[in-house]
Short mmCIF file of C-alpha atoms and ligand atoms in Angstrom, two decimals:
data_model
loop_
_atom_site.label_atom_id
_atom_site.label_comp_id
_atom_site.label_asym_id
_atom_site.label_seq_id
_atom_site.Cartn_x
_atom_site.Cartn_y
_atom_site.Cartn_z
CA MET I 1 0.11 -0.08 -0.14
CA ILE I 2 1.15 3.55 -0.81
CA GLU I 3 0.23 6.91 0.57
CA ASN I 4 -1.68 7.91 -2.76
CA GLU I 5 -4.28 5.15 -1.54
CA PHE I 6 -5.22 7.18 1.41
CA ILE I 7 -6.31 10.03 -1.08
CA PRO I 8 -9.98 9.89 -1.45
CA ASP I 9 -10.84 9.51 -5.05
CA LEU I 10 -14.70 9.93 -4.70
CA LYS I 11 -16.13 13.10 -4.71
CA LEU I 12 -17.00 13.56 -0.98
CA SER I 13 -20.68 14.60 -0.63
CA SER I 14 -20.67 17.78 1.60
CA ILE I 15 -22.24 17.40 5.09
CA PRO I 16 -23.30 21.06 6.60
CA VAL I 17 -22.99 19.93 10.46
CA GLY I 18 -22.26 17.44 12.32
CA VAL I 19 -20.68 15.85 15.74
CA VAL I 20 -18.55 12.76 16.18
CA SER I 21 -16.73 11.14 19.19
CA TRP I 22 -14.06 8.67 19.88
CA SER I 23 -12.26 7.23 22.93
CA ALA I 24 -8.98 6.01 22.27
CA PRO I 25 -6.36 4.36 24.18
CA SER I 26 -2.73 4.97 25.21
CA ASN I 27 -0.09 2.21 24.47
CA ILE I 28 2.98 0.79 25.99
CA ALA I 29 5.81 -0.29 23.38
CA LEU I 30 7.60 -3.64 24.12
CA VAL I 31 10.15 -3.22 21.37
CA LYS I 32 10.55 0.72 20.95
CA TYR I 33 10.45 3.38 18.56
CA TRP I 34 13.25 5.49 18.47
CA GLY I 35 14.78 7.36 15.42
CA LYS I 36 12.31 8.54 12.77
CA LYS I 37 12.94 9.74 9.04
CA GLU I 38 11.21 12.29 6.66
CA ASN I 39 7.37 12.20 7.03
CA GLN I 40 7.18 10.23 10.51
CA ILE I 41 8.61 7.31 8.99
CA PRO I 42 10.00 4.86 11.67
CA GLU I 43 13.75 3.86 11.54
CA ASN I 44 13.04 0.55 12.97
CA GLN I 45 9.89 -1.64 13.65
CA SER I 46 7.87 -1.22 16.99
CA ILE I 47 4.97 -3.39 18.83
CA SER I 48 3.27 -2.53 21.67
CA PHE I 49 0.62 -3.56 24.14
CA THR I 50 -2.40 -1.45 23.73
CA LEU I 51 -3.91 -0.02 26.95
CA ASP I 52 -7.31 -0.09 28.34
CA THR I 53 -7.94 2.44 31.14
CA CYS I 54 -5.44 5.26 30.18
CA LYS I 55 -7.33 6.91 27.06
CA THR I 56 -8.63 10.19 25.33
CA ILE I 57 -11.93 10.80 24.76
CA THR I 58 -12.54 13.48 21.76
CA LYS I 59 -15.86 15.04 20.35
CA LEU I 60 -15.34 16.63 17.17
CA TYR I 61 -17.75 19.36 16.19
CA PHE I 62 -17.73 20.24 12.50
CA SER I 63 -19.94 23.05 10.67
CA LYS I 64 -19.16 23.86 6.93
CA ARG I 65 -17.54 27.47 6.61
CA ASP I 66 -19.39 29.77 4.26
CA THR I 67 -16.05 30.75 2.68
CA SER I 68 -12.73 28.75 3.56
CA ASP I 69 -9.44 30.41 3.32
CA GLU I 70 -5.78 29.32 3.25
CA ASN I 71 -5.90 28.77 7.38
CA TYR I 72 -7.49 26.21 9.16
CA SER I 73 -10.47 27.11 11.45
CA PHE I 74 -10.45 25.42 14.66
CA GLU I 75 -10.92 25.65 18.23
CA ILE I 76 -9.78 23.08 20.99
CA LEU I 77 -10.76 22.61 24.76
CA LEU I 78 -9.17 20.25 27.16
CA ASP I 79 -11.54 19.08 30.16
CA GLY I 80 -13.63 22.48 28.71
CA GLU I 81 -10.70 24.86 29.09
CA ASN I 82 -9.90 26.57 25.91
CA LYS I 83 -6.04 25.71 24.90
CA PRO I 84 -4.73 27.91 22.35
CA ASP I 85 -1.52 26.48 22.97
CA PHE I 86 -2.22 23.32 21.60
CA LYS I 87 -3.22 24.80 18.28
CA PRO I 88 0.48 25.16 16.51
CA LYS I 89 0.60 21.13 17.18
CA ILE I 90 -2.92 20.77 15.85
CA ASN I 91 -1.96 23.23 12.76
CA THR I 92 1.05 20.88 12.20
CA PHE I 93 -1.07 17.65 12.13
CA PHE I 94 -3.72 19.41 9.82
CA ASN I 95 -1.14 20.46 7.22
CA ARG I 96 0.48 17.04 7.04
CA ILE I 97 -2.71 15.49 6.70
CA GLU I 98 -4.75 17.85 4.43
CA ALA I 99 -3.52 16.06 1.06
CA TYR I 100 -5.71 12.83 2.74
CA LEU I 101 -8.59 14.89 3.95
CA PRO I 102 -8.93 17.53 1.21
CA PHE I 103 -12.42 18.63 3.43
CA LEU I 104 -10.29 20.34 6.21
CA LYS I 105 -10.49 23.57 4.93
CA SER I 106 -13.88 23.54 4.10
CA TYR I 107 -15.08 23.31 8.00
CA HIS I 108 -14.62 24.65 11.10
CA PHE I 109 -13.92 22.54 13.86
CA LYS I 110 -14.46 22.35 17.63
CA ILE I 111 -12.09 19.88 19.45
CA GLU I 112 -13.54 19.20 22.83
CA THR I 113 -10.94 16.39 24.49
CA SER I 114 -10.36 15.00 27.60
CA ASN I 115 -7.91 12.28 29.44
CA THR I 116 -8.72 9.61 31.88
CA PHE I 117 -5.30 10.37 33.35
CA PRO I 118 -4.14 13.49 34.84
CA HIS I 119 -2.43 15.60 32.27
CA SER I 120 0.58 16.23 34.33
CA SER I 121 1.31 12.42 35.12
CA GLY I 122 4.16 12.12 32.86
CA ILE I 123 2.18 10.11 31.00
CA ALA I 124 2.46 11.21 27.24
CA SER I 125 -1.32 11.91 25.91
CA SER I 126 0.13 12.37 22.03
CA ALA I 127 -0.78 8.89 21.20
CA SER I 128 -4.25 8.43 22.69
CA GLY I 129 -4.99 12.36 21.65
CA MET I 130 -3.61 12.14 17.86
CA SER I 131 -5.52 8.88 17.43
CA ALA I 132 -8.63 9.70 19.01
CA LEU I 133 -8.69 13.28 16.49
CA ALA I 134 -7.54 10.80 13.45
CA LEU I 135 -10.49 8.68 14.50
CA CYS I 136 -12.88 11.39 14.66
CA LEU I 137 -11.78 13.27 11.40
CA MET I 138 -12.25 9.31 9.63
CA SER I 139 -15.64 9.13 10.79
CA VAL I 140 -16.32 12.63 9.09
CA GLU I 141 -14.85 11.22 6.10
CA LYS I 142 -17.14 8.03 6.37
CA LEU I 143 -20.20 10.23 6.74
CA MET I 144 -19.36 11.65 3.26
CA ASN I 145 -18.21 8.28 1.97
CA PRO I 146 -20.49 5.68 3.70
CA GLU I 147 -19.37 2.97 1.61
CA MET I 148 -15.78 2.90 3.14
CA SER I 149 -14.49 -0.43 4.49
CA GLN I 150 -13.82 -0.92 7.96
CA GLU I 151 -10.50 -2.12 6.92
CA TYR I 152 -9.72 0.97 5.18
CA PHE I 153 -10.72 2.99 7.90
CA ASN I 154 -8.67 1.36 10.44
CA LYS I 155 -5.55 1.46 8.37
CA LYS I 156 -6.12 4.99 7.36
CA ALA I 157 -7.06 6.38 10.76
CA SER I 158 -3.77 4.71 11.92
CA PHE I 159 -1.85 6.23 8.81
CA LEU I 160 -3.04 9.88 9.92
CA ALA I 161 -2.53 9.45 13.56
CA ARG I 162 1.21 8.17 12.63
CA LEU I 163 1.29 11.82 11.03
CA GLY I 164 0.44 13.46 14.40
CA SER I 165 2.69 11.01 16.31
CA GLY I 166 4.49 7.96 15.35
CA SER I 167 3.34 5.90 18.51
CA ALA I 168 -0.32 7.22 17.83
CA SER I 169 -0.53 4.89 14.72
CA ARG I 170 -0.33 1.86 17.66
CA SER I 171 -3.52 3.23 19.03
CA ILE I 172 -6.15 2.55 16.72
CA GLU I 173 -6.61 -1.25 17.47
CA GLY I 174 -5.48 -3.70 20.10
CA ASP I 175 -4.28 -5.92 21.78
CA LEU I 176 -0.91 -6.34 20.11
CA ILE I 177 0.25 -3.63 17.11
CA VAL I 178 3.21 -3.81 15.08
CA TRP I 179 4.13 -0.76 13.17
CA GLY I 180 7.13 -0.80 10.56
CA LYS I 181 7.84 -3.17 7.70
CA HIS I 182 8.98 -6.45 8.64
CA ASN I 183 10.05 -9.60 6.87
CA ALA I 184 8.57 -11.71 9.65
CA ILE I 185 5.33 -10.00 9.72
CA GLU I 186 2.85 -10.16 7.02
CA GLY I 187 0.99 -7.05 6.20
CA SER I 188 3.08 -4.85 8.14
CA SER I 189 4.01 -1.32 6.84
CA ASP I 190 5.84 1.74 8.03
CA LEU I 191 2.88 3.70 6.79
CA PHE I 192 0.44 2.45 9.59
CA GLY I 193 0.23 0.05 12.22
CA ILE I 194 -1.69 -3.41 12.25
CA LYS I 195 -2.90 -6.03 14.56
CA TYR I 196 -0.50 -8.26 15.19
CA PRO I 197 -1.59 -11.14 12.72
CA TYR I 198 -0.20 -14.49 14.58
CA GLU I 199 -0.90 -16.80 17.43
CA VAL I 200 -0.45 -15.51 21.03
CA HIS I 201 -0.04 -17.86 24.22
CA ASP I 202 -2.60 -17.29 26.71
CA ASN I 203 0.21 -16.36 29.38
CA PHE I 204 -0.21 -12.70 27.23
CA LYS I 205 -3.93 -12.54 27.51
CA ASN I 206 -5.04 -9.59 30.25
CA TYR I 207 -1.28 -8.70 30.85
CA ASN I 208 -1.31 -6.20 33.34
CA ASP I 209 0.61 -2.90 33.02
CA THR I 210 0.64 -0.83 36.44
CA ILE I 211 2.33 2.35 35.81
CA LEU I 212 4.23 3.64 38.62
CA LEU I 213 4.51 7.96 38.42
CA VAL I 214 7.74 8.25 39.70
CA ASP I 215 8.00 11.93 38.11
CA LYS I 216 4.94 13.67 37.04
CA GLY I 217 6.76 16.89 35.82
CA GLU I 218 7.49 18.12 32.11
CA LYS I 219 9.44 15.79 30.25
CA GLN I 220 13.11 16.61 29.82
CA VAL I 221 13.46 15.96 26.14
CA SER I 222 10.39 16.12 23.86
CA SER I 223 10.21 12.75 21.77
CA THR I 224 11.03 14.88 18.55
CA VAL I 225 14.17 15.98 19.99
CA GLY I 226 14.99 12.39 21.22
CA HIS I 227 14.27 11.11 17.62
CA ASN I 228 16.53 13.56 16.09
CA LEU I 229 19.38 12.70 18.02
CA MET I 230 19.19 9.26 16.70
CA HIS I 231 20.46 10.70 12.94
CA SER I 232 23.99 11.50 14.40
CA HIS I 233 23.90 8.47 16.95
CA PRO I 234 27.14 6.41 16.79
CA PHE I 235 25.26 3.57 17.63
CA ALA I 236 22.03 4.09 15.64
CA LYS I 237 22.73 1.37 12.88
CA THR I 238 23.09 -1.28 15.30
CA ARG I 239 20.41 -0.27 17.35
CA PHE I 240 17.87 -0.49 14.24
CA LYS I 241 19.16 -3.80 13.47
CA GLN I 242 18.49 -5.08 16.87
CA ALA I 243 14.99 -4.08 17.14
CA GLU I 244 14.24 -5.74 13.72
CA GLU I 245 15.89 -8.79 15.32
CA ASN I 246 13.76 -8.32 18.55
CA ILE I 247 10.68 -8.47 16.85
CA THR I 248 11.47 -11.93 15.14
CA LYS I 249 12.48 -13.10 18.57
CA LEU I 250 9.39 -11.87 20.15
CA LYS I 251 7.47 -13.44 17.56
CA ALA I 252 8.34 -16.66 18.76
CA ILE I 253 8.00 -15.95 22.44
CA LEU I 254 4.41 -15.01 21.90
CA LYS I 255 3.77 -18.13 20.46
CA SER I 256 5.47 -20.49 23.15
CA GLY I 257 4.45 -18.39 26.14
CA ASP I 258 8.10 -18.23 27.42
CA LEU I 259 7.70 -15.54 29.97
CA GLU I 260 11.46 -15.81 30.97
CA ALA I 261 12.49 -14.74 27.38
CA PHE I 262 9.80 -12.22 27.17
CA ILE I 263 10.89 -10.17 30.51
CA ALA I 264 14.71 -10.89 29.21
CA LEU I 265 13.53 -9.04 26.05
CA ILE I 266 11.46 -6.35 27.32
CA GLU I 267 13.72 -5.05 30.19
CA SER I 268 16.40 -4.85 27.62
CA GLU I 269 14.79 -2.96 25.24
CA ALA I 270 13.95 -0.43 27.99
CA LEU I 271 17.23 -0.13 29.10
CA THR I 272 18.49 0.13 25.51
CA LEU I 273 16.32 3.00 24.66
CA HIS I 274 17.74 4.66 27.75
CA ALA I 275 21.45 3.71 26.61
CA MET I 276 20.58 5.58 23.43
CA MET I 277 19.80 8.86 25.31
CA MET I 278 22.63 8.52 27.23
CA THR I 279 25.04 7.90 24.60
CA SER I 280 23.53 10.74 22.35
CA MET I 281 24.94 14.20 21.77
CA PRO I 282 23.69 16.13 23.70
CA TYR I 283 23.21 13.30 26.10
CA PHE I 284 20.26 12.86 28.74
CA ILE I 285 19.50 10.86 31.73
CA LEU I 286 15.69 10.70 31.86
CA MET I 287 15.68 7.93 34.98
CA LYS I 288 15.40 9.25 38.68
CA PRO I 289 16.99 7.53 41.54
CA ASN I 290 13.43 6.38 42.13
CA THR I 291 13.27 4.56 38.96
CA LEU I 292 15.97 2.46 39.56
CA GLU I 293 15.18 1.71 43.00
CA ILE I 294 11.93 0.66 41.65
CA ILE I 295 14.01 -1.72 39.22
CA ASN I 296 16.45 -3.11 41.94
CA LYS I 297 13.22 -4.14 44.12
CA ILE I 298 11.53 -5.97 41.02
CA TRP I 299 14.82 -7.69 40.15
CA SER I 300 15.19 -8.73 43.84
CA PHE I 301 11.36 -9.63 44.26
CA ARG I 302 11.52 -11.58 40.91
CA LYS I 303 14.74 -13.61 42.31
CA GLU I 304 13.05 -14.30 45.39
CA THR I 305 9.45 -15.40 44.52
CA GLY I 306 10.26 -16.75 40.93
CA LEU I 307 6.98 -14.50 39.80
CA HIS I 308 6.89 -12.94 36.41
CA ILE I 309 7.01 -9.63 37.38
CA SER I 310 8.71 -7.12 34.90
CA PHE I 311 9.25 -3.42 33.72
CA THR I 312 9.38 -1.26 30.87
CA LEU I 313 9.77 2.42 30.63
CA ASP I 314 9.04 5.15 27.93
CA ALA I 315 10.91 8.22 27.36
CA GLY I 316 10.81 9.44 31.06
CA ALA I 317 11.05 8.48 34.66
CA ASN I 318 7.84 6.55 35.25
CA VAL I 319 7.79 2.55 35.34
CA HIS I 320 5.40 0.08 33.61
CA VAL I 321 5.48 -2.92 35.94
CA LEU I 322 4.04 -5.87 33.56
CA TYR I 323 2.94 -8.91 34.52
CA PRO I 324 0.37 -11.82 33.85
CA GLU I 325 -2.87 -12.02 34.93
CA ASN I 326 -2.77 -15.31 37.00
CA GLU I 327 -0.02 -13.68 39.35
CA THR I 328 -1.98 -10.42 39.80
CA GLU I 329 -2.61 -10.98 43.53
CA GLU I 330 0.88 -11.42 44.78
CA ILE I 331 2.29 -8.92 42.38
CA TYR I 332 -0.31 -6.24 43.11
CA ASN I 333 0.52 -6.78 46.73
CA PHE I 334 3.97 -6.49 46.26
CA ILE I 335 3.65 -3.51 44.19
CA LYS I 336 1.12 -1.30 46.76
CA THR I 337 3.56 -2.46 49.79
CA GLU I 338 7.03 -1.90 48.23
CA LEU I 339 6.87 0.14 45.16
CA VAL I 340 4.13 2.87 45.66
CA ALA I 341 6.40 4.67 48.24
CA TYR I 342 8.84 5.53 45.10
CA CYS I 343 5.81 7.26 43.22
CA GLN I 344 5.37 11.22 43.51
CA ASN I 345 2.65 11.79 45.94
CA GLY I 346 1.96 7.78 46.02
CA HIS I 347 0.34 8.14 42.68
CA TYR I 348 0.07 5.03 40.26
CA ILE I 349 -2.44 3.56 37.51
CA CYS I 350 -3.72 0.56 37.05
CA ASP I 351 -4.07 -0.60 33.77
CA GLN I 352 -3.91 -3.91 31.62
CA ILE I 353 -3.94 -4.65 27.79
CA GLY I 354 -7.11 -3.23 25.83
CA PHE I 355 -8.67 -3.97 22.55
CA GLY I 356 -8.60 -0.72 20.56
CA ALA I 357 -10.88 2.83 20.52
CA GLN I 358 -14.36 2.94 20.56
CA LYS I 359 -16.82 4.89 18.65
CA LEU I 360 -19.02 6.87 21.31
C1 DP6 P 401 9.80 6.09 23.45
O1 DP6 P 401 5.43 8.48 19.01
O2 DP6 P 401 6.04 10.29 21.14
O3 DP6 P 401 7.66 6.19 23.61
O4 DP6 P 401 6.18 10.54 16.52
O5 DP6 P 401 7.82 12.30 17.54
O6 DP6 P 401 5.33 11.84 18.33
P1 DP6 P 401 6.89 11.47 17.71
O7 DP6 P 401 7.19 10.39 18.69
P2 DP6 P 401 6.59 9.42 19.78
O8 DP6 P 401 7.61 8.49 20.59
C2 DP6 P 401 7.47 7.67 21.08
C3 DP6 P 401 8.62 7.03 21.61
C4 DP6 P 401 8.64 6.04 22.87
C5 DP6 P 401 8.72 4.58 22.09
C6 DP6 P 401 7.53 3.73 21.53
O9 DP6 P 401 6.40 4.45 21.97
O10 DP6 P 401 7.94 3.23 20.51
#
């Protein structure tokens, strides 16, 4: 599939006014996307668990403008409050997607959005936020072109979301999503995320993700800056190759249900992501002392009990604690008694694998 297939070839019928609404989940990468080319094309393939509780809910009101001009016409509200500071990001997004949604300048949009997780939690809302908006825009296109297939709808929603934020391409469906062309994954593409198409062992069903909020502050490095640092990174090539190999390895692990191998792979991915940041120029340490305390506690508890607790990280200090459903009771008790003390104000979020966005 190539980009041009996402340019509507039908004359889209015009609808004067309407409203559409979607809830879209966040996701947590197991093999990390870090490094991109022009037009939000990833340097390496990534795979993620779609989350369930952490999501963005977006309502999009649209009304036909009497006259259209060179500018987009929209307003954006977060939790009912006007957010003019969000406008430049949306403007850039609209510029990137206009070729694929030619009606954008003919409408005024009111975007009402809210997140189920606190804005200042250190959890990025770009994946769920951009995918919710992309889905709303696809619903507008679908009203104009009711014949559109579900498959095309999902692919194009992921394609558009990717142009807003790379990881957002993985927030349309669930429960495991692959983004980036990979020889061992049929149907995979650099342009959009796809549902992982192979057998997954029961060990990974309803997997838990308890997110420990170690630092709720603004990100020290934006992901755009971080991705760009991979351009001149001395280890970039090796890292991209490693990610590709890790996806191949993960495919076998997901089938066999080998939890030990799963843990080794995802923890190594998390630490490699941070190692890339520590070894770029300029360099960054995004973990905090409490991030390391938590990691060490997880390792000792795993050694003592043989339970399958593990962690992953995104580009910040928070820790995602991952564990299988049948070990929930003991591991959750351990988290509450031993790990929550390292969270800022004791805050954490209980989440688990989810099954994708929902039309409201
Ligand atoms: C560390 O998707 O936020 O979370 O494409 O610039 O918006 P942009 O980057 P973004 O990068 C996410 C990076 C990551 C790893 C991952 O989710 O795969």
